[in-house]
PDB file of C-alpha atoms in Angstrom:
ATOM      1  CA  UNK A   1     -30.259 -17.142  42.472  1.00 54.00           C
ATOM      2  CA  UNK A   2     -30.723 -13.597  43.739  1.00 52.00           C
ATOM      3  CA  UNK A   3     -28.700 -12.216  40.840  1.00 52.00           C
ATOM      4  CA  UNK A   4     -30.770 -14.188  38.330  1.00 53.00           C
ATOM      5  CA  UNK A   5     -33.963 -12.842  39.881  1.00 53.00           C
ATOM      6  CA  UNK A   6     -32.666  -9.259  39.738  1.00 54.00           C
ATOM      7  CA  UNK A   7     -31.497  -9.649  36.158  1.00 53.00           C
ATOM      8  CA  UNK A   8     -34.906 -10.931  35.180  1.00 54.00           C
ATOM      9  CA  UNK A   9     -36.623  -7.940  36.786  1.00 52.00           C
ATOM     10  CA  UNK A  10     -34.255  -5.484  35.122  1.00 52.00           C
ATOM     11  CA  UNK A  11     -34.641  -7.141  31.760  1.00 53.00           C
ATOM     12  CA  UNK A  12     -38.393  -6.860  32.015  1.00 51.00           C
ATOM     13  CA  UNK A  13     -38.082  -3.216  33.007  1.00 51.00           C
ATOM     14  CA  UNK A  14     -35.479  -2.096  30.459  1.00 48.00           C
ATOM     15  CA  UNK A  15     -36.356  -4.360  27.557  1.00 48.00           C
ATOM     16  CA  UNK A  16     -40.170  -4.596  27.495  1.00 50.00           C
ATOM     17  CA  UNK A  17     -40.146  -5.498  23.829  1.00 46.00           C
ATOM     18  CA  UNK A  18     -38.443  -8.776  24.722  1.00 46.00           C
ATOM     19  CA  UNK A  19     -40.521  -9.636  27.760  1.00 44.00           C
ATOM     20  CA  UNK A  20     -43.230 -12.279  27.504  1.00 41.00           C
ATOM     21  CA  UNK A  21     -46.678 -11.115  28.567  1.00 45.00           C
ATOM     22  CA  UNK A  22     -47.969 -13.114  31.523  1.00 46.00           C
ATOM     23  CA  UNK A  23     -51.443 -11.639  31.433  1.00 47.00           C
ATOM     24  CA  UNK A  24     -53.656  -9.893  28.889  1.00 48.00           C
ATOM     25  CA  UNK A  25     -54.841  -7.576  31.662  1.00 53.00           C
ATOM     26  CA  UNK A  26     -52.672  -4.471  32.266  1.00 52.00           C
ATOM     27  CA  UNK A  27     -51.290  -4.288  35.830  1.00 55.00           C
ATOM     28  CA  UNK A  28     -52.841  -1.747  38.186  1.00 61.00           C
ATOM     29  CA  UNK A  29     -51.050   1.554  38.732  1.00 59.00           C
ATOM     30  CA  UNK A  30     -50.289   0.577  42.327  1.00 66.00           C
ATOM     31  CA  UNK A  31     -48.614  -2.623  41.072  1.00 67.00           C
ATOM     32  CA  UNK A  32     -46.527  -0.650  38.592  1.00 63.00           C
ATOM     33  CA  UNK A  33     -45.425   1.791  41.286  1.00 73.00           C
ATOM     34  CA  UNK A  34     -44.527  -1.045  43.627  1.00 70.00           C
ATOM     35  CA  UNK A  35     -42.536  -2.737  40.854  1.00 67.00           C
ATOM     36  CA  UNK A  36     -40.757   0.534  40.051  1.00 68.00           C
ATOM     37  CA  UNK A  37     -39.938   1.129  43.723  1.00 71.00           C
ATOM     38  CA  UNK A  38     -38.553  -2.390  44.023  1.00 70.00           C
ATOM     39  CA  UNK A  39     -36.313  -1.887  40.994  1.00 70.00           C
ATOM     40  CA  UNK A  40     -34.998   1.393  42.340  1.00 72.00           C
ATOM     41  CA  UNK A  41     -34.179  -0.259  45.651  1.00 71.00           C
ATOM     42  CA  UNK A  42     -32.460  -3.141  43.868  1.00 70.00           C
ATOM     43  CA  UNK A  43     -30.325  -0.755  41.811  1.00 69.00           C
ATOM     44  CA  UNK A  44     -29.323   1.215  44.890  1.00 69.00           C
ATOM     45  CA  UNK A  45     -28.157  -1.930  46.646  1.00 69.00           C
ATOM     46  CA  UNK A  46     -26.694  -3.640  43.559  1.00 73.00           C
ATOM     47  CA  UNK A  47     -25.687  -0.994  40.953  1.00 68.00           C
ATOM     48  CA  UNK A  48     -23.321  -3.437  39.245  1.00 66.00           C
ATOM     49  CA  UNK A  49     -26.308  -5.514  38.136  1.00 66.00           C
ATOM     50  CA  UNK A  50     -27.411  -2.821  35.693  1.00 60.00           C
ATOM     51  CA  UNK A  51     -24.021  -2.885  34.003  1.00 60.00           C
ATOM     52  CA  UNK A  52     -24.241  -6.678  33.708  1.00 66.00           C
ATOM     53  CA  UNK A  53     -27.600  -6.360  31.960  1.00 62.00           C
ATOM     54  CA  UNK A  54     -26.243  -3.673  29.638  1.00 59.00           C
ATOM     55  CA  UNK A  55     -23.246  -5.820  28.717  1.00 61.00           C
ATOM     56  CA  UNK A  56     -25.441  -8.817  27.973  1.00 66.00           C
ATOM     57  CA  UNK A  57     -27.870  -6.745  25.887  1.00 63.00           C
ATOM     58  CA  UNK A  58     -25.570  -4.042  24.490  1.00 62.00           C
ATOM     59  CA  UNK A  59     -27.082  -3.850  20.999  1.00 59.00           C
ATOM     60  CA  UNK A  60     -30.624  -3.654  22.374  1.00 54.00           C
ATOM     61  CA  UNK A  61     -29.635  -0.886  24.804  1.00 50.00           C
ATOM     62  CA  UNK A  62     -27.876   1.113  22.095  1.00 52.00           C
ATOM     63  CA  UNK A  63     -30.903   0.789  19.825  1.00 51.00           C
ATOM     64  CA  UNK A  64     -33.293   1.789  22.611  1.00 48.00           C
ATOM     65  CA  UNK A  65     -31.200   4.819  23.607  1.00 45.00           C
ATOM     66  CA  UNK A  66     -30.769   5.940  19.990  1.00 47.00           C
ATOM     67  CA  UNK A  67     -34.481   5.590  19.274  1.00 49.00           C
ATOM     68  CA  UNK A  68     -35.393   7.502  22.429  1.00 47.00           C
ATOM     69  CA  UNK A  69     -32.927  10.267  21.537  1.00 52.00           C
ATOM     70  CA  UNK A  70     -34.241  10.631  17.986  1.00 59.00           C
ATOM     71  CA  UNK A  71     -37.848  10.608  19.211  1.00 57.00           C
ATOM     72  CA  UNK A  72     -37.083  13.308  21.768  1.00 60.00           C
ATOM     73  CA  UNK A  73     -35.307  15.463  19.161  1.00 65.00           C
ATOM     74  CA  UNK A  74     -38.179  15.046  16.686  1.00 70.00           C
ATOM     75  CA  UNK A  75     -40.730  16.047  19.332  1.00 76.00           C
ATOM     76  CA  UNK A  76     -38.732  19.184  20.152  1.00 83.00           C
ATOM     77  CA  UNK A  77     -38.397  20.065  16.478  1.00 86.00           C
ATOM     78  CA  UNK A  78     -42.094  19.566  15.785  1.00 88.00           C
ATOM     79  CA  UNK A  79     -42.956  21.986  18.577  1.00 91.00           C
ATOM     80  CA  UNK A  80     -40.756  24.568  16.870  1.00 92.00           C
ATOM     81  CA  UNK A  81     -42.002  23.666  13.392  1.00 94.00           C
ATOM     82  CA  UNK A  82     -45.567  24.383  14.431  1.00 94.00           C
ATOM     83  CA  UNK A  83     -44.433  28.007  14.771  1.00 92.00           C
ATOM     84  CA  UNK A  84     -42.123  28.007  11.729  1.00 92.00           C
ATOM     85  CA  UNK A  85     -44.787  26.832   9.313  1.00 89.00           C
ATOM     86  CA  UNK A  86     -46.973  29.837  10.204  1.00 91.00           C
ATOM     87  CA  UNK A  87     -44.183  32.261   9.293  1.00 92.00           C
ATOM     88  CA  UNK A  88     -43.746  32.355   5.476  1.00 92.00           C
ATOM     89  CA  UNK A  89     -40.206  32.907   4.247  1.00 94.00           C
ATOM     90  CA  UNK A  90     -39.126  33.878   0.749  1.00 95.00           C
ATOM     91  CA  UNK A  91     -35.701  33.431  -0.824  1.00 97.00           C
ATOM     92  CA  UNK A  92     -34.178  34.425  -4.137  1.00 96.00           C
ATOM     93  CA  UNK A  93     -33.470  31.346  -6.226  1.00 94.00           C
ATOM     94  CA  UNK A  94     -32.505  32.746  -9.618  1.00 94.00           C
ATOM     95  CA  UNK A  95     -28.880  32.211 -10.679  1.00 96.00           C
ATOM     96  CA  UNK A  96     -28.200  30.080  -7.598  1.00 97.00           C
ATOM     97  CA  UNK A  97     -26.832  26.531  -7.801  1.00 98.00           C
ATOM     98  CA  UNK A  98     -29.643  24.004  -7.521  1.00 98.00           C
ATOM     99  CA  UNK A  99     -29.908  20.240  -7.414  1.00 98.00           C
ATOM    100  CA  UNK A 100     -32.922  18.200  -8.457  1.00 96.00           C
ATOM    101  CA  UNK A 101     -36.002  19.018 -10.506  1.00 96.00           C
ATOM    102  CA  UNK A 102     -36.459  22.782 -10.898  1.00 93.00           C
ATOM    103  CA  UNK A 103     -40.237  22.257 -10.825  1.00 95.00           C
ATOM    104  CA  UNK A 104     -40.255  20.108  -7.677  1.00 97.00           C
ATOM    105  CA  UNK A 105     -43.102  21.068  -5.298  1.00 96.00           C
ATOM    106  CA  UNK A 106     -40.792  21.203  -2.270  1.00 97.00           C
ATOM    107  CA  UNK A 107     -37.683  23.337  -1.848  1.00 97.00           C
ATOM    108  CA  UNK A 108     -34.790  22.919   0.534  1.00 98.00           C
ATOM    109  CA  UNK A 109     -32.583  26.004   0.936  1.00 98.00           C
ATOM    110  CA  UNK A 110     -29.197  25.553   2.562  1.00 98.00           C
ATOM    111  CA  UNK A 111     -27.024  28.443   3.742  1.00 98.00           C
ATOM    112  CA  UNK A 112     -23.481  27.169   3.607  1.00 98.00           C
ATOM    113  CA  UNK A 113     -19.794  28.089   3.727  1.00 98.00           C
ATOM    114  CA  UNK A 114     -17.020  26.082   2.062  1.00 98.00           C
ATOM    115  CA  UNK A 115     -14.750  26.484   5.096  1.00 98.00           C
ATOM    116  CA  UNK A 116     -17.360  25.239   7.568  1.00 97.00           C
ATOM    117  CA  UNK A 117     -16.659  21.731   8.901  1.00 96.00           C
ATOM    118  CA  UNK A 118     -20.313  21.062   9.687  1.00 97.00           C
ATOM    119  CA  UNK A 119     -21.289  22.177   6.180  1.00 97.00           C
ATOM    120  CA  UNK A 120     -18.829  19.633   4.842  1.00 96.00           C
ATOM    121  CA  UNK A 121     -20.496  16.881   6.893  1.00 94.00           C
ATOM    122  CA  UNK A 122     -24.015  17.922   5.916  1.00 96.00           C
ATOM    123  CA  UNK A 123     -23.367  18.349   2.178  1.00 97.00           C
ATOM    124  CA  UNK A 124     -23.344  14.611   1.427  1.00 96.00           C
ATOM    125  CA  UNK A 125     -26.428  13.980   3.571  1.00 97.00           C
ATOM    126  CA  UNK A 126     -28.405  16.687   1.785  1.00 97.00           C
ATOM    127  CA  UNK A 127     -27.373  15.481  -1.678  1.00 97.00           C
ATOM    128  CA  UNK A 128     -28.395  11.922  -0.794  1.00 97.00           C
ATOM    129  CA  UNK A 129     -31.727  13.229   0.452  1.00 98.00           C
ATOM    130  CA  UNK A 130     -32.361  15.048  -2.839  1.00 98.00           C
ATOM    131  CA  UNK A 131     -31.472  11.962  -4.871  1.00 96.00           C
ATOM    132  CA  UNK A 132     -33.968   9.922  -2.842  1.00 97.00           C
ATOM    133  CA  UNK A 133     -36.738  12.532  -3.165  1.00 97.00           C
ATOM    134  CA  UNK A 134     -37.588  13.615  -6.687  1.00 96.00           C
ATOM    135  CA  UNK A 135     -40.214  15.950  -5.216  1.00 97.00           C
ATOM    136  CA  UNK A 136     -37.602  18.120  -3.486  1.00 98.00           C
ATOM    137  CA  UNK A 137     -35.261  20.684  -5.020  1.00 97.00           C
ATOM    138  CA  UNK A 138     -32.117  21.914  -3.272  1.00 98.00           C
ATOM    139  CA  UNK A 139     -31.110  25.556  -3.664  1.00 98.00           C
ATOM    140  CA  UNK A 140     -27.698  26.641  -2.403  1.00 98.00           C
ATOM    141  CA  UNK A 141     -27.394  29.940  -0.529  1.00 98.00           C
ATOM    142  CA  UNK A 142     -24.079  31.596   0.314  1.00 98.00           C
ATOM    143  CA  UNK A 143     -23.187  32.615   3.847  1.00 98.00           C
ATOM    144  CA  UNK A 144     -19.373  32.976   3.923  1.00 98.00           C
ATOM    145  CA  UNK A 145     -17.510  34.000   7.051  1.00 96.00           C
ATOM    146  CA  UNK A 146     -14.239  34.928   5.326  1.00 96.00           C
ATOM    147  CA  UNK A 147     -12.797  36.208   2.063  1.00 96.00           C
ATOM    148  CA  UNK A 148     -11.494  32.706   1.335  1.00 96.00           C
ATOM    149  CA  UNK A 149     -14.994  31.305   1.682  1.00 97.00           C
ATOM    150  CA  UNK A 150     -16.388  34.022  -0.561  1.00 98.00           C
ATOM    151  CA  UNK A 151     -13.748  33.351  -3.239  1.00 98.00           C
ATOM    152  CA  UNK A 152     -14.856  29.713  -3.547  1.00 98.00           C
ATOM    153  CA  UNK A 153     -18.486  30.792  -3.748  1.00 98.00           C
ATOM    154  CA  UNK A 154     -17.739  33.063  -6.691  1.00 98.00           C
ATOM    155  CA  UNK A 155     -16.272  30.137  -8.631  1.00 98.00           C
ATOM    156  CA  UNK A 156     -19.181  27.885  -7.629  1.00 98.00           C
ATOM    157  CA  UNK A 157     -21.833  30.426  -8.651  1.00 98.00           C
ATOM    158  CA  UNK A 158     -20.172  31.167 -11.982  1.00 98.00           C
ATOM    159  CA  UNK A 159     -19.765  27.474 -12.750  1.00 98.00           C
ATOM    160  CA  UNK A 160     -23.454  26.904 -12.005  1.00 98.00           C
ATOM    161  CA  UNK A 161     -24.334  29.449 -14.687  1.00 97.00           C
ATOM    162  CA  UNK A 162     -22.275  27.502 -17.199  1.00 97.00           C
ATOM    163  CA  UNK A 163     -22.684  23.832 -16.259  1.00 98.00           C
ATOM    164  CA  UNK A 164     -24.739  22.769 -13.225  1.00 98.00           C
ATOM    165  CA  UNK A 165     -23.236  19.273 -13.123  1.00 97.00           C
ATOM    166  CA  UNK A 166     -19.688  20.605 -13.068  1.00 98.00           C
ATOM    167  CA  UNK A 167     -20.740  23.184 -10.483  1.00 98.00           C
ATOM    168  CA  UNK A 168     -21.737  20.447  -8.036  1.00 98.00           C
ATOM    169  CA  UNK A 169     -18.551  18.539  -8.840  1.00 98.00           C
ATOM    170  CA  UNK A 170     -16.668  21.692  -7.894  1.00 98.00           C
ATOM    171  CA  UNK A 171     -18.768  22.004  -4.732  1.00 98.00           C
ATOM    172  CA  UNK A 172     -18.082  18.435  -3.641  1.00 98.00           C
ATOM    173  CA  UNK A 173     -14.365  18.565  -4.464  1.00 98.00           C
ATOM    174  CA  UNK A 174     -13.803  21.766  -2.483  1.00 98.00           C
ATOM    175  CA  UNK A 175     -15.418  20.143   0.544  1.00 98.00           C
ATOM    176  CA  UNK A 176     -13.392  16.947   0.123  1.00 97.00           C
ATOM    177  CA  UNK A 177     -10.185  19.000   0.005  1.00 97.00           C
ATOM    178  CA  UNK A 178     -11.359  21.618   2.496  1.00 97.00           C
ATOM    179  CA  UNK A 179      -8.067  21.899   4.377  1.00 97.00           C
ATOM    180  CA  UNK A 180      -5.997  22.069   1.195  1.00 97.00           C
ATOM    181  CA  UNK A 181      -8.290  24.806  -0.081  1.00 98.00           C
ATOM    182  CA  UNK A 182      -7.918  26.763   3.164  1.00 97.00           C
ATOM    183  CA  UNK A 183      -4.137  26.612   2.775  1.00 97.00           C
ATOM    184  CA  UNK A 184      -4.006  27.644  -0.895  1.00 97.00           C
ATOM    185  CA  UNK A 185      -7.368  28.778  -2.329  1.00 97.00           C
ATOM    186  CA  UNK A 186      -6.362  29.966  -5.839  1.00 96.00           C
ATOM    187  CA  UNK A 187      -4.299  26.922  -6.738  1.00 97.00           C
ATOM    188  CA  UNK A 188      -6.860  24.424  -5.462  1.00 98.00           C
ATOM    189  CA  UNK A 189      -9.679  26.104  -7.398  1.00 98.00           C
ATOM    190  CA  UNK A 190      -7.587  26.170 -10.560  1.00 98.00           C
ATOM    191  CA  UNK A 191      -6.641  22.521 -10.188  1.00 98.00           C
ATOM    192  CA  UNK A 192     -10.267  21.488  -9.765  1.00 98.00           C
ATOM    193  CA  UNK A 193     -11.431  23.212 -12.966  1.00 98.00           C
ATOM    194  CA  UNK A 194      -8.332  21.908 -14.755  1.00 98.00           C
ATOM    195  CA  UNK A 195      -9.403  18.382 -13.817  1.00 97.00           C
ATOM    196  CA  UNK A 196     -12.834  19.214 -15.234  1.00 97.00           C
ATOM    197  CA  UNK A 197     -11.282  19.931 -18.616  1.00 97.00           C
ATOM    198  CA  UNK A 198     -11.478  23.722 -18.426  1.00 98.00           C
ATOM    199  CA  UNK A 199      -8.760  26.334 -18.765  1.00 98.00           C
ATOM    200  CA  UNK A 200      -8.164  27.506 -15.167  1.00 98.00           C
ATOM    201  CA  UNK A 201      -6.573  30.805 -16.138  1.00 98.00           C
ATOM    202  CA  UNK A 202      -9.461  31.727 -18.407  1.00 98.00           C
ATOM    203  CA  UNK A 203     -11.994  30.739 -15.769  1.00 98.00           C
ATOM    204  CA  UNK A 204     -10.169  32.774 -13.115  1.00 98.00           C
ATOM    205  CA  UNK A 205     -10.155  35.770 -15.446  1.00 98.00           C
ATOM    206  CA  UNK A 206     -13.913  35.414 -16.014  1.00 98.00           C
ATOM    207  CA  UNK A 207     -14.558  35.226 -12.264  1.00 98.00           C
ATOM    208  CA  UNK A 208     -12.605  38.458 -11.839  1.00 98.00           C
ATOM    209  CA  UNK A 209     -14.468  40.118 -14.704  1.00 98.00           C
ATOM    210  CA  UNK A 210     -17.857  39.165 -13.246  1.00 98.00           C
ATOM    211  CA  UNK A 211     -16.914  39.644  -9.600  1.00 98.00           C
ATOM    212  CA  UNK A 212     -19.354  42.514  -9.019  1.00 98.00           C
ATOM    213  CA  UNK A 213     -22.247  40.466 -10.432  1.00 98.00           C
ATOM    214  CA  UNK A 214     -21.294  37.374  -8.433  1.00 98.00           C
ATOM    215  CA  UNK A 215     -20.785  39.357  -5.237  1.00 98.00           C
ATOM    216  CA  UNK A 216     -24.231  40.905  -5.662  1.00 98.00           C
ATOM    217  CA  UNK A 217     -25.778  37.417  -5.563  1.00 98.00           C
ATOM    218  CA  UNK A 218     -23.710  36.414  -2.548  1.00 98.00           C
ATOM    219  CA  UNK A 219     -24.477  39.660  -0.722  1.00 98.00           C
ATOM    220  CA  UNK A 220     -28.206  39.158  -1.374  1.00 98.00           C
ATOM    221  CA  UNK A 221     -27.937  35.717   0.221  1.00 98.00           C
ATOM    222  CA  UNK A 222     -26.161  37.219   3.222  1.00 98.00           C
ATOM    223  CA  UNK A 223     -28.916  39.828   3.650  1.00 98.00           C
ATOM    224  CA  UNK A 224     -31.543  37.061   3.585  1.00 98.00           C
ATOM    225  CA  UNK A 225     -29.563  35.156   6.197  1.00 98.00           C
ATOM    226  CA  UNK A 226     -29.519  38.203   8.426  1.00 97.00           C
ATOM    227  CA  UNK A 227     -33.231  38.825   7.827  1.00 97.00           C
ATOM    228  CA  UNK A 228     -34.124  35.339   9.041  1.00 96.00           C
ATOM    229  CA  UNK A 229     -31.553  35.410  11.838  1.00 95.00           C
ATOM    230  CA  UNK A 230     -29.351  32.678  10.463  1.00 97.00           C
ATOM    231  CA  UNK A 231     -26.931  32.148  13.338  1.00 91.00           C
ATOM    232  CA  UNK A 232     -24.353  29.963  11.606  1.00 94.00           C
ATOM    233  CA  UNK A 233     -23.827  27.307   8.996  1.00 97.00           C
ATOM    234  CA  UNK A 234     -25.201  25.024   7.836  1.00 98.00           C
ATOM    235  CA  UNK A 235     -28.673  26.501   8.223  1.00 98.00           C
ATOM    236  CA  UNK A 236     -31.550  24.933   6.312  1.00 98.00           C
ATOM    237  CA  UNK A 237     -35.105  25.869   5.407  1.00 97.00           C
ATOM    238  CA  UNK A 238     -37.485  23.290   3.970  1.00 96.00           C
ATOM    239  CA  UNK A 239     -40.970  24.571   3.179  1.00 94.00           C
ATOM    240  CA  UNK A 240     -40.607  27.269   5.880  1.00 92.00           C
ATOM    241  CA  UNK A 241     -39.357  24.813   8.512  1.00 96.00           C
ATOM    242  CA  UNK A 242     -36.004  25.681  10.063  1.00 96.00           C
ATOM    243  CA  UNK A 243     -33.172  23.195  10.648  1.00 96.00           C
ATOM    244  CA  UNK A 244     -30.034  24.404  12.389  1.00 95.00           C
ATOM    245  CA  UNK A 245     -26.611  22.775  12.126  1.00 95.00           C
ATOM    246  CA  UNK A 246     -25.522  19.413  10.745  1.00 95.00           C
ATOM    247  CA  UNK A 247     -28.477  17.217   9.796  1.00 94.00           C
ATOM    248  CA  UNK A 248     -29.299  13.537   9.417  1.00 94.00           C
ATOM    249  CA  UNK A 249     -31.458  11.897   6.781  1.00 95.00           C
ATOM    250  CA  UNK A 250     -33.937  11.007   9.536  1.00 93.00           C
ATOM    251  CA  UNK A 251     -34.450  14.658  10.485  1.00 94.00           C
ATOM    252  CA  UNK A 252     -34.785  15.755   6.865  1.00 96.00           C
ATOM    253  CA  UNK A 253     -37.368  13.016   6.304  1.00 95.00           C
ATOM    254  CA  UNK A 254     -39.297  14.164   9.390  1.00 94.00           C
ATOM    255  CA  UNK A 255     -39.270  17.789   8.224  1.00 95.00           C
ATOM    256  CA  UNK A 256     -40.523  16.918   4.757  1.00 96.00           C
ATOM    257  CA  UNK A 257     -43.280  14.740   6.172  1.00 95.00           C
ATOM    258  CA  UNK A 258     -44.284  17.396   8.710  1.00 95.00           C
ATOM    259  CA  UNK A 259     -44.452  20.151   6.085  1.00 92.00           C
ATOM    260  CA  UNK A 260     -46.797  18.023   3.963  1.00 85.00           C
ATOM    261  CA  UNK A 261     -49.426  17.775   6.698  1.00 78.00           C
TER     262      UNK A 261
END
């Protein structure tokens, strides 16, 4: 009987959305404090009860914790975004790979590196976001941390100047085979363009011929990253708002909505 009583109290405390209201009048603060004190005392004396409640309501607890975590993160980001939005940032977009409508009113810039694991995880999220939002354009910005990363970027940038669709196919395939690329960059790049119906040797020769031009674009991106204190990859800017690290669709949605205020 005691356990049932305690479980009922805990359920009402932890799962208010499932509790039935017993009065339309809100309890007084003193009543709330007394109730809280009683719960704390109960948990001290019977800590195992909390675990019983969690087991019996696992999905509800997981949902509540996840929601609270996302709400807390959004609140922290919005505090930062209030400062970001007052600090205009400009980026070069010409001759960079882009996804979406070129005339979209919103722009999402992503500084990325093909050998970055977190960039690999974020790439699919960002592409899904762009597909779901016709009013947002994605512009890719290079921020390589190695010669291997820079080599892939040269191929990606050159391909984008020839065929934007194939450029993003190249982008996605490099990320899918990230480890294989790290082990043997030239052969993986050649195999990807071969699968796209292009002559890999000719494409490699063109990359080499235009290396200075391609490196100039990449180096300009790197200078912008340093200017805006990009600390790592992925690093995103959407309408002046800054997003650091791997992102979720929820956070991208929040940033877009916040920037439209």
